[in-house]
Amino acid sequence: MKLIYTDALVVGAGLAGLRVAIAAKERGLDTLVLSLIPAKRSHSAAAQGGMQASLGNALKGMGDDEDVHFQDTVKGSDWGCDQSVVRMFTHCAPKAVRELAHWGVPWTRVTAGPREVIVNAQKVTLEEAQAAHGLINARDFGGTQKWRTCYTADGTGHSLLYAMDNKAISMDIPVHERVEALALIHDGKRCHGVIARCLITGELRAYVAKATTIATGGYGRIYAVSTNAVICEGMGQALALETGVATLGNMEAVQFHPTAIVPVGILTTEGCRGDGGLLRDKDGYRFMPDYEPEKKELASRDVVSRRMTEHMRKGKGVDSPYGPHLWLDITLLGRKHIETNLREVQEICENFLGIDPVKDWIPVRPTQHYSMGGVRTDAKGQSPQLKGLFSVGEAACWDMHGFNRLGGNSLAETVVGGMIVGKYVADFCECNNLEVDTGLVQQFMDRVSVEIDTLIDGGGSESPIVLKREMQRIMMDYVGIFRNGAELDKAVAGLQVLLERSRRLGLKCKKRHANPELVEALRVRRMLKVALTVACGAAARTESRGAHAREDYPQRNDRDWLKRTLASWPDSGALEPVLHYEALDVMQMELPPGYRGYGADNSIAHPDTERRSAQIAAILEGLGPDADRYARQRALMPFDLPDSLAPRNERLCDTLATPLTSVAGKISTGEQAL
């Protein structure tokens, strides 16, 4: 048995995992990262549009702050988030952006003077202030009151990941590449590390650590078409689920992005619409103002995806061999803008569609994109059930997204969550000894070894490739943008049959080293369990909230369903998870449930909402008119952060003696509507 010891073990080398590793290493801890692939190829590199942080530098971002970002995020979550976590996140986001600039991220910067942009299909000239020249710029994104999304053209994730990985290299943080974690080592109360397999040699290794952090990303590849990389198969969530102790949270909360290209599902960034792009139907008609007259194309992602689907159901989609689609029109932005700020989109269109988006409309339709659910953690990123197990980024249900994520908040969460949780991981390592029970480690090593032996020599007949494709089809057909009870029941029943069949898997290739068929077989059983937590959670939740839209239960039901779904797997023989629920306490909320701002307000109110609203009004009145926004916020919902992250953020309007009106620049609207 090969044992490798470390203080802080991180599974996953994307932005979130690397940021945790950096935080632990900064404290002098022995730190080690495991990755399926080289770190710079992690899925974080695919993020295009940007990272939300309330810097308030650009003209259209003036007046932005943590309060506004907090409100946008809570409303975007459809009140399904942990508001204390959202406060932690919005407070630290500006710090993270500035830190990344110091690490070498070439953020797009403000240029003083006039610049032409497209707002609501009109050419608008913005006069950026001289005082803002050279500061980090921001673009518009869906569901936000201010232009807040910091960016590097449309390659933001690429820029961030390369800078982060270079920082980790400079700190001598080892990344063990081509290694896959297959089981968590635990005693039912404490996590002690992982059993992992080298994808090249087939060797099994035990990595034993004080703290283990799951940062493996989302589970989009349980669907047939996804914007996720092929490695995003939910294995991190499955590791936690198979402990039988740790829980997963809100797994039914799955986001579909409005604008993935047809047919392959590659993302075209929300920056296309944020910069002024339009959605058109088969007649060339711009339809979103009919559905959402205020936000139009820049409504929240879940809303835009549903509106697009509704419009195609009316027969307004463009017929194609791959089913109906709609058009994304960015031609009005002009060649210079596209080749400067949307160059990755242009390359994707040229290479995968054979079109030039400067002249041609882009075929798009909603496609699975993001997982709001994940390993349930507390505000410090630790599993409440399994001490020493942490999770961060898309792998986690921290829970700042609730039932819908705003664009730009995921890239921000990887870095900000990694920054915050990384400090708590370091605290844990400093306060807890490394406990090694070699008998326990051997027990888990033997379990994985027997699983591999059975797959290779057990004589099973089921193909992992066939089961995986059928699972992906079921999820796509029955657990999509719109859901209903009958189809969800079909999904659960179908997935249970597949899980039973997966116990009879057999391999044609008997190699124990580099064997893709063996890799698929080891994953598909675990993926089926993850898929079942999604389908069962969706079937049980008889309401519509955020990205979870039930056609048979169209109302958001705060009275009965203002609670977080928790899923655990009872034992290896089970065919479905055990579901229980964690209530969200309205009386602790800074922003009680209300109207989200889209469509008709048909929600069923929580009995405490009116009482909490009255309590908030009384608290604020008691503070008096001279209380600043910090005092008001603390009185409503105090939150904790590590001391180094607690200081207030400074913004342009805070540091200039000149009144805001004289530094904010000007906006002029052209006559030409595009």
XYZ file of C-alpha atoms in Angstrom:
674
model
C 0.000 0.000 0.000
C 1.473 3.315 -1.073
C 0.777 6.127 1.425
C 1.399 9.798 0.737
C 1.077 12.270 3.625
C 0.252 15.972 3.541
C -1.436 18.652 5.624
C -3.880 20.094 3.076
C -5.030 17.818 0.250
C -7.001 19.402 -2.595
C -8.838 17.281 -5.172
C -9.149 19.388 -8.315
C -6.737 21.897 -9.862
C -9.128 24.502 -11.239
C -9.357 28.038 -9.885
C -11.121 27.064 -6.649
C -8.766 24.210 -5.819
C -5.612 26.136 -6.616
C -6.785 29.117 -4.548
C -7.356 26.871 -1.511
C -3.922 25.328 -2.004
C -2.303 28.778 -2.191
C -4.032 29.873 1.024
C -2.821 26.760 2.836
C 0.709 27.068 1.480
C 0.886 30.726 2.540
C 0.531 29.503 6.126
C 3.507 27.174 5.765
C 1.432 24.008 5.461
C 2.411 21.019 3.378
C -0.028 21.191 0.463
C -0.796 18.795 -2.381
C -3.223 18.970 -5.327
C -4.651 16.053 -7.335
C -5.896 16.595 -10.873
C -7.304 14.514 -13.701
C -5.478 16.722 -16.191
C -2.738 19.370 -16.230
C -3.913 22.303 -14.098
C -3.934 24.790 -16.981
C -6.418 22.548 -18.822
C -8.991 22.673 -16.018
C -12.539 23.681 -16.937
C -12.034 27.085 -15.291
C -10.206 28.079 -18.494
C -13.488 27.845 -20.420
C -15.136 30.724 -18.522
C -15.423 33.585 -20.985
C -17.424 36.590 -19.904
C -16.007 37.751 -16.586
C -16.055 37.890 -12.800
C -18.453 39.983 -10.747
C -16.990 42.384 -8.190
C -18.422 45.742 -7.117
C -15.467 47.961 -8.013
C -17.596 50.806 -9.347
C -14.887 52.165 -11.676
C -16.703 52.397 -15.007
C -19.418 54.973 -15.600
C -22.221 52.390 -15.686
C -20.862 50.841 -12.480
C -20.827 54.075 -10.476
C -22.704 53.729 -7.200
C -22.140 49.980 -7.043
C -21.132 48.416 -3.735
C -21.475 45.237 -1.677
C -25.094 46.056 -0.838
C -26.175 46.212 -4.488
C -24.223 43.077 -5.385
C -25.781 41.319 -2.393
C -29.310 42.275 -3.457
C -28.734 41.119 -7.034
C -27.316 37.775 -5.904
C -30.100 37.041 -3.406
C -32.816 37.918 -5.925
C -30.996 35.938 -8.594
C -30.987 32.902 -6.279
C -34.787 33.234 -5.953
C -34.191 33.472 -2.199
C -32.698 29.992 -2.069
C -29.204 31.058 -0.960
C -27.476 31.426 2.404
C -27.504 35.195 2.783
C -24.592 35.235 5.238
C -22.435 33.467 2.663
C -23.543 35.951 0.008
C -22.392 38.766 2.295
C -19.017 37.112 2.777
C -18.706 36.702 -0.970
C -19.728 40.210 -2.037
C -17.435 41.755 0.586
C -14.380 39.838 -0.633
C -14.944 39.939 -4.400
C -13.244 43.343 -4.941
C -10.253 42.149 -2.883
C -9.954 39.031 -5.028
C -10.017 40.973 -8.302
C -7.292 43.331 -7.127
C -5.201 40.451 -5.808
C -5.457 38.745 -9.186
C -4.236 41.923 -10.853
C -1.132 41.743 -8.643
C -0.682 38.119 -9.717
C -0.645 39.108 -13.371
C -4.218 39.010 -14.686
C -4.412 41.572 -17.532
C -7.846 42.976 -16.684
C -9.440 45.117 -19.373
C -9.049 48.714 -18.178
C -11.082 51.917 -18.373
C -9.946 54.436 -20.987
C -10.928 58.022 -20.155
C -13.086 59.860 -22.659
C -15.837 58.779 -25.030
C -16.542 55.208 -26.017
C -19.426 53.826 -28.019
C -21.468 50.905 -26.667
C -24.759 49.206 -27.500
C -27.511 49.455 -24.869
C -30.981 48.089 -25.662
C -30.178 47.955 -29.389
C -29.135 51.605 -29.477
C -25.732 53.177 -29.926
C -24.815 55.023 -26.754
C -21.727 57.116 -26.066
C -20.262 56.865 -22.584
C -17.871 59.565 -21.384
C -15.598 57.795 -18.947
C -14.105 59.994 -16.224
C -10.432 60.967 -16.274
C -10.151 59.799 -12.661
C -11.158 56.288 -13.740
C -8.520 56.012 -16.462
C -6.497 52.810 -16.093
C -8.763 51.247 -13.460
C -10.379 47.836 -13.987
C -13.342 48.011 -16.362
C -16.667 46.148 -16.179
C -19.372 45.014 -18.606
C -23.095 44.410 -18.207
C -24.408 40.953 -17.309
C -27.871 39.541 -16.746
C -29.773 40.143 -13.510
C -27.586 43.012 -12.269
C -28.385 46.627 -11.486
C -24.877 47.832 -12.322
C -22.148 47.008 -14.820
C -20.081 44.864 -12.482
C -18.490 42.039 -14.464
C -14.708 42.506 -14.658
C -13.210 40.870 -17.730
C -10.241 40.221 -19.991
C -11.948 40.308 -23.391
C -13.871 36.985 -23.471
C -11.001 34.867 -22.156
C -11.333 35.742 -18.489
C -11.207 32.202 -17.148
C -8.157 31.445 -19.254
C -6.350 34.530 -17.927
C -7.273 33.812 -14.324
C -6.338 30.141 -14.441
C -2.931 30.770 -15.987
C -2.137 33.483 -13.423
C -3.357 31.280 -10.550
C -1.441 28.227 -11.707
C 1.712 30.293 -12.205
C 1.304 31.583 -8.654
C 0.996 27.999 -7.371
C 4.095 26.977 -9.335
C 6.047 29.893 -7.867
C 5.110 28.609 -4.394
C 6.261 25.059 -5.204
C 2.804 23.554 -4.720
C 2.907 20.051 -6.258
C 0.096 18.980 -8.581
C -0.187 15.237 -9.156
C -1.654 15.087 -12.662
C -3.542 12.215 -14.305
C -4.709 11.017 -10.891
C -8.358 10.317 -10.019
C -9.793 10.129 -6.502
C -12.166 7.156 -6.175
C -13.058 7.071 -2.472
C -12.829 9.194 0.652
C -11.043 7.632 3.620
C -13.203 8.254 6.705
C -14.321 6.726 9.978
C -17.860 8.107 9.880
C -16.897 11.265 11.771
C -13.602 12.467 10.296
C -12.248 12.479 6.747
C -8.617 11.344 6.486
C -7.917 11.691 2.762
C -8.637 9.769 -0.447
C -7.884 6.579 -2.325
C -6.790 7.590 -5.820
C -5.828 5.805 -9.011
C -3.085 6.853 -11.419
C -4.711 7.006 -14.859
C -1.406 6.143 -16.550
C -0.087 3.220 -14.526
C -3.258 2.066 -12.790
C -1.503 2.241 -9.406
C -3.704 2.789 -6.353
C -2.434 5.297 -3.798
C -3.646 6.485 -0.423
C -3.328 10.223 0.154
C -3.695 10.906 3.883
C -4.254 14.487 5.057
C -5.416 16.667 7.934
C -7.919 18.397 5.629
C -9.330 17.210 2.304
C -10.968 19.708 -0.064
C -13.190 18.651 -2.968
C -12.871 21.164 -5.817
C -13.782 19.013 -8.805
C -16.352 21.291 -10.459
C -19.863 20.468 -11.560
C -21.815 17.457 -12.823
C -22.973 18.713 -16.209
C -21.892 15.586 -18.064
C -24.725 13.570 -16.585
C -26.616 15.352 -19.412
C -26.233 14.488 -23.099
C -25.440 18.051 -24.148
C -23.599 20.390 -21.813
C -21.250 23.349 -21.968
C -19.147 21.545 -19.340
C -15.808 19.949 -20.119
C -15.869 16.160 -20.483
C -14.208 15.820 -17.055
C -17.153 17.491 -15.258
C -18.943 14.278 -14.362
C -19.829 14.865 -10.728
C -17.143 12.614 -9.284
C -16.416 14.979 -6.395
C -20.068 14.975 -5.394
C -20.107 11.182 -5.746
C -17.102 10.839 -3.417
C -19.013 12.644 -0.678
C -22.286 10.847 -1.429
C -20.724 7.397 -1.205
C -19.490 8.027 2.335
C -23.094 7.578 3.449
C -22.415 10.384 5.924
C -21.759 13.637 4.062
C -24.746 15.226 2.345
C -25.241 16.926 -0.998
C -27.328 20.097 -1.152
C -29.856 21.331 -3.745
C -28.799 18.855 -6.413
C -31.977 19.510 -8.401
C -30.839 23.110 -8.976
C -29.327 22.810 -12.469
C -28.844 25.869 -14.664
C -29.281 25.974 -18.437
C -27.358 28.710 -20.262
C -29.397 30.501 -22.942
C -26.740 30.736 -25.650
C -24.835 27.548 -26.407
C -24.178 26.898 -30.085
C -26.122 24.226 -31.935
C -25.467 21.311 -32.102
C -22.313 20.795 -30.003
C -23.317 22.893 -26.981
C -20.188 25.049 -26.740
C -20.842 28.234 -24.790
C -21.056 31.701 -26.267
C -20.572 34.014 -23.324
C -23.257 36.113 -21.669
C -20.891 38.939 -22.564
C -22.393 38.754 -26.071
C -25.728 39.947 -24.691
C -24.103 42.088 -22.016
C -22.261 43.984 -24.727
C -25.495 44.505 -26.672
C -26.252 41.300 -28.600
C -29.878 40.397 -29.339
C -31.928 37.208 -29.485
C -34.001 36.721 -32.640
C -36.460 34.063 -33.824
C -36.884 32.404 -37.223
C -38.450 35.585 -38.597
C -35.571 37.744 -37.398
C -37.839 39.217 -34.729
C -36.371 40.337 -31.387
C -38.740 38.569 -29.007
C -37.327 39.031 -25.484
C -38.890 42.511 -24.933
C -42.305 40.843 -25.338
C -41.600 38.543 -22.389
C -39.365 40.704 -20.189
C -39.895 44.360 -21.184
C -37.519 45.715 -18.526
C -34.455 43.433 -18.643
C -35.040 41.872 -22.082
C -31.998 39.768 -23.098
C -30.363 40.580 -19.762
C -32.857 38.911 -17.474
C -31.408 36.184 -15.258
C -30.189 33.102 -17.113
C -32.950 30.800 -15.921
C -35.560 33.322 -17.062
C -34.029 33.845 -20.521
C -33.667 30.080 -21.032
C -37.325 29.507 -20.201
C -38.488 32.371 -22.414
C -36.453 31.015 -25.323
C -37.925 27.550 -24.816
C -41.454 28.967 -24.616
C -40.883 30.880 -27.846
C -39.633 27.770 -29.664
C -42.649 25.831 -28.379
C -44.826 28.398 -30.163
C -43.224 27.379 -33.441
C -40.875 30.353 -33.629
C -37.669 28.306 -33.600
C -35.472 27.845 -36.636
C -35.749 24.312 -38.016
C -32.481 22.392 -38.262
C -31.345 18.757 -38.501
C -30.576 19.019 -34.767
C -33.936 20.392 -33.694
C -35.188 23.981 -33.402
C -32.930 26.834 -32.350
C -32.931 30.626 -32.160
C -30.446 33.249 -33.312
C -27.934 35.284 -31.325
C -27.199 38.483 -33.247
C -23.970 40.278 -32.347
C -23.435 41.798 -35.790
C -24.555 45.182 -34.466
C -21.485 45.292 -32.204
C -19.163 45.709 -35.185
C -15.955 44.007 -36.254
C -13.601 45.949 -33.983
C -15.569 45.138 -30.827
C -15.999 41.464 -31.722
C -12.357 40.966 -32.650
C -11.238 42.752 -29.466
C -13.720 41.760 -26.752
C -15.403 38.630 -28.173
C -12.556 36.996 -30.037
C -13.052 33.543 -28.504
C -16.689 33.616 -29.607
C -15.541 34.529 -33.103
C -13.064 31.637 -33.165
C -15.701 29.188 -31.887
C -18.115 30.294 -34.622
C -15.459 30.019 -37.319
C -14.101 26.640 -36.192
C -17.302 24.841 -35.177
C -19.973 26.505 -37.323
C -18.076 27.875 -40.313
C -19.623 31.323 -39.903
C -18.349 34.829 -39.160
C -20.358 36.409 -36.291
C -19.381 39.847 -37.589
C -21.760 39.159 -40.494
C -23.780 36.077 -39.534
C -26.226 35.273 -36.749
C -25.220 32.470 -34.378
C -27.529 29.429 -33.918
C -28.129 28.971 -30.182
C -30.444 27.282 -27.719
C -30.468 26.708 -23.951
C -28.063 23.987 -22.820
C -27.084 22.544 -19.445
C -24.371 24.786 -18.049
C -23.960 24.950 -14.256
C -24.641 23.021 -11.067
C -25.854 25.085 -8.119
C -25.953 21.917 -6.028
C -22.964 20.123 -4.594
C -21.304 18.943 -1.399
C -23.188 20.681 1.394
C -20.900 22.796 3.552
C -21.196 25.384 6.277
C -20.058 28.986 5.816
C -16.442 27.913 6.411
C -16.624 25.396 3.575
C -16.629 22.296 5.807
C -19.066 19.408 5.670
C -21.311 19.542 8.775
C -21.325 15.745 8.951
C -17.703 14.834 8.193
C -15.023 16.790 10.007
C -11.982 17.592 7.881
C -13.908 17.386 4.594
C -14.148 20.728 2.793
C -15.542 21.673 -0.598
C -15.365 24.813 -2.709
C -16.435 26.189 -6.083
C -18.978 24.475 -8.290
C -18.376 21.179 -6.488
C -19.885 22.699 -3.322
C -23.253 23.864 -2.075
C -21.693 26.663 0.020
C -24.589 28.058 -0.694
C -24.347 31.463 -2.370
C -26.293 30.655 -5.544
C -29.456 29.092 -4.164
C -31.560 27.947 -7.119
C -30.046 30.157 -9.804
C -26.619 31.674 -10.355
C -26.011 35.088 -11.868
C -23.562 35.208 -14.754
C -20.101 36.214 -13.540
C -20.762 34.948 -10.016
C -19.312 31.489 -10.669
C -15.875 32.630 -11.780
C -15.979 34.991 -8.813
C -17.009 32.191 -6.444
C -14.076 29.985 -7.460
C -11.566 32.668 -6.506
C -13.422 34.307 -3.618
C -14.624 31.001 -2.167
C -11.128 29.584 -2.505
C -9.693 32.657 -0.777
C -12.105 32.441 2.164
C -12.405 28.671 2.549
C -8.647 28.282 2.059
C -8.029 30.299 5.210
C -10.446 28.104 7.164
C -8.757 24.985 5.765
C -5.439 26.361 7.035
C -6.996 27.084 10.444
C -8.273 23.518 10.618
C -4.879 22.053 9.719
C -3.146 24.143 12.376
C -5.620 23.128 15.067
C -5.892 19.397 14.292
C -3.326 16.642 14.269
C -2.826 14.233 11.405
C -4.509 11.013 12.449
C -3.485 7.917 10.517
C -5.125 4.524 11.044
C -3.386 2.293 8.500
C -6.002 -0.398 9.055
C -8.744 2.039 8.038
C -6.739 3.169 5.024
C -6.175 -0.455 3.967
C -9.899 -1.127 4.286
C -10.751 1.559 1.728
C -7.826 0.584 -0.488
C -9.070 -3.017 -0.551
C -12.607 -1.887 -1.341
C -11.499 0.014 -4.444
C -9.149 -2.802 -5.451
C -11.966 -5.350 -5.280
C -14.186 -3.061 -7.355
C -11.546 -2.906 -10.094
C -10.946 -6.684 -9.931
C -14.665 -7.345 -10.299
C -14.967 -5.037 -13.306
C -12.055 -6.715 -15.074
C -12.514 -10.345 -14.090
C -16.112 -10.563 -12.868
C -17.676 -11.665 -16.152
C -20.260 -8.892 -16.312
C -21.963 -8.115 -19.612
C -23.195 -4.528 -19.320
C -21.318 -1.815 -21.226
C -20.399 1.344 -19.296
C -20.606 3.359 -22.533
C -24.168 2.203 -23.225
C -25.320 2.906 -19.657
C -23.752 6.356 -19.676
C -25.438 7.354 -22.929
C -28.806 6.129 -21.699
C -28.390 8.064 -18.429
C -27.544 11.230 -20.361
C -30.586 10.765 -22.607
C -32.918 10.312 -19.632
C -31.594 13.436 -17.930
C -31.900 15.470 -21.109
C -35.426 14.271 -21.892
C -36.976 14.322 -18.424
C -34.937 16.579 -16.092
C -34.445 19.643 -18.266
C -35.468 23.296 -18.267
C -39.165 22.543 -17.704
C -40.071 19.646 -15.439
C -43.254 17.828 -14.449
C -44.147 15.004 -12.146
C -44.836 12.343 -14.774
C -41.536 12.856 -16.576
C -39.545 13.078 -13.353
C -41.045 9.762 -12.240
C -39.920 8.265 -15.563
C -36.444 9.645 -14.969
C -36.185 8.157 -11.483
C -37.466 4.761 -12.605
C -35.187 4.697 -15.643
C -32.106 5.707 -13.673
C -32.810 3.061 -11.029
C -32.896 0.395 -13.744
C -29.560 1.658 -15.048
C -28.063 1.625 -11.542
C -29.125 -1.987 -11.117
C -27.604 -2.846 -14.507
C -24.368 -1.078 -13.530
C -23.795 -3.814 -10.944
C -23.217 -6.194 -13.853
C -20.664 -4.141 -15.749
C -18.067 -6.000 -17.802
C -15.048 -4.814 -19.748
C -13.736 -5.886 -23.123
C -10.317 -4.388 -22.370
C -8.660 -6.149 -19.418
C -5.723 -3.776 -18.970
C -5.192 -2.377 -15.491
C -3.154 0.657 -16.505
C -4.185 3.239 -19.146
C -7.654 1.852 -19.907
C -10.412 4.342 -20.878
C -13.100 1.646 -20.633
C -12.136 0.945 -17.026
C -12.246 4.677 -16.284
C -15.774 4.879 -17.722
C -16.902 1.861 -15.706
C -15.555 3.285 -12.441
C -17.302 6.583 -13.118
C -20.676 5.565 -14.511
C -21.864 3.851 -11.312
C -21.060 6.973 -9.366
C -22.559 9.271 -11.991
C -25.830 7.346 -11.829
C -26.051 8.007 -8.091
C -25.446 11.705 -8.696
C -28.104 11.719 -11.441
C -30.573 10.078 -9.075
C -30.022 12.764 -6.436
C -30.897 15.354 -9.101
C -33.981 13.531 -10.376
C -35.296 12.511 -6.940
C -34.762 16.005 -5.547
C -36.591 17.527 -8.517
C -39.489 15.064 -8.221
C -39.902 15.789 -4.512
C -39.765 19.602 -4.794
C -43.317 20.516 -5.783
C -42.740 24.175 -6.553
C -40.863 26.352 -9.067
C -37.816 28.220 -7.796
C -35.033 29.657 -9.931
C -33.755 27.109 -12.417
C -36.083 24.417 -11.019
C -39.254 25.050 -13.043
C -42.187 22.668 -12.486
C -44.945 23.033 -15.085
C -47.346 21.253 -12.730
C -46.342 23.486 -9.786
C -45.630 26.925 -11.322
C -45.642 28.912 -8.067
C -42.630 29.629 -5.878
C -43.883 28.244 -2.599
C -42.035 29.921 0.281
C -44.598 28.639 2.759
C -43.741 24.970 2.182
C -40.472 24.940 0.238
C -38.206 27.697 1.541
C -35.693 25.031 2.466
C -32.567 23.380 1.158
C -32.685 19.801 -0.134
C -30.128 17.491 1.502
C -29.368 14.111 -0.049
C -27.395 11.195 1.364
C -26.869 7.647 0.090
C -27.933 5.088 2.709
C -25.862 2.058 1.614
C -24.230 0.477 -1.417
C -27.335 -1.546 -2.231
C -29.737 1.392 -2.302
C -31.392 2.516 -5.535
C -32.166 6.075 -4.490
C -30.938 8.692 -2.026
C -32.491 9.620 1.278
C -33.823 13.179 1.125
C -34.274 15.518 4.046
C -34.481 19.262 4.327
C -32.810 22.225 5.966
C -35.149 25.175 6.542
C -34.016 28.695 5.658
C -34.753 31.007 8.601
C -36.594 34.070 7.320
C -36.168 35.782 10.687
C -32.376 35.825 10.143
C -32.502 37.182 6.596
C -31.255 40.629 5.703
C -33.441 40.573 2.581
C -36.727 38.694 3.205
C -38.388 36.898 0.285
C -40.077 39.164 -2.227
C -40.855 39.729 -5.880
C -37.927 38.770 -8.055
C -38.840 41.121 -10.893
C -39.764 38.741 -13.715
C -43.246 37.910 -14.991
C -46.192 37.834 -12.622
C -45.579 37.580 -8.884
C -47.390 34.334 -8.121
C -45.345 33.228 -5.123
C -46.865 31.797 -1.957
C -45.538 33.865 0.947
C -43.752 32.443 3.961
C -45.630 33.184 7.214
C -42.559 34.932 8.675
C -41.896 37.261 5.733
C -44.226 40.043 6.823
C -43.039 39.764 10.422
C -39.364 39.954 9.420
C -40.010 42.931 7.134
C -41.647 44.796 10.017
C -38.754 43.848 12.303
C -36.219 45.189 9.786
C -38.121 48.455 9.474
C -38.096 48.851 13.260
C -34.367 48.069 13.533
C -33.484 50.609 10.854
C -35.731 53.258 12.386
C -34.063 52.670 15.748
C -30.636 53.320 14.243
C -31.683 56.784 13.164
C -31.051 58.668 9.911
C -27.332 59.185 10.569
C -26.379 55.488 10.588
C -24.162 54.559 7.643
C -24.761 51.548 5.434
C -22.226 49.457 7.366
C -24.014 50.007 10.672
C -27.373 49.256 9.077
C -26.072 46.035 7.573
C -24.472 44.853 10.827
C -27.680 45.478 12.708
C -29.679 43.350 10.290
C -27.381 40.365 9.700
C -23.818 40.293 11.033
C -21.389 37.953 9.292
C -17.896 36.694 10.050
C -14.716 36.667 7.980
C -11.058 35.947 8.664
C -9.430 39.109 10.055
C -7.263 39.663 6.979
C -10.346 39.826 4.743
C -12.508 41.974 7.025
C -11.317 45.541 6.119
C -13.676 47.647 4.037
C -13.295 48.061 0.296
C -12.401 51.417 -1.223
C -13.902 52.711 -4.453
C -13.287 55.615 -6.781
C -16.178 57.651 -5.414
C -14.949 57.024 -1.849
C -11.406 58.245 -2.418
C -12.052 61.388 -4.429
C -12.833 64.622 -2.658
C -14.770 65.790 -5.748
C -18.502 65.086 -5.626
C -19.607 61.970 -7.495
C -21.484 63.953 -10.148
C -18.321 65.631 -11.374
C -16.281 62.450 -11.745
C -18.879 60.055 -13.060
C -18.727 61.058 -16.699
C -21.679 61.418 -19.073
C -24.009 59.307 -21.175
C -25.395 60.376 -24.520
C -27.765 58.290 -26.622
C -27.555 58.183 -30.384
C -30.611 58.418 -32.572
C -29.989 55.194 -34.467
C -31.759 52.099 -33.180
C -30.131 48.857 -34.273
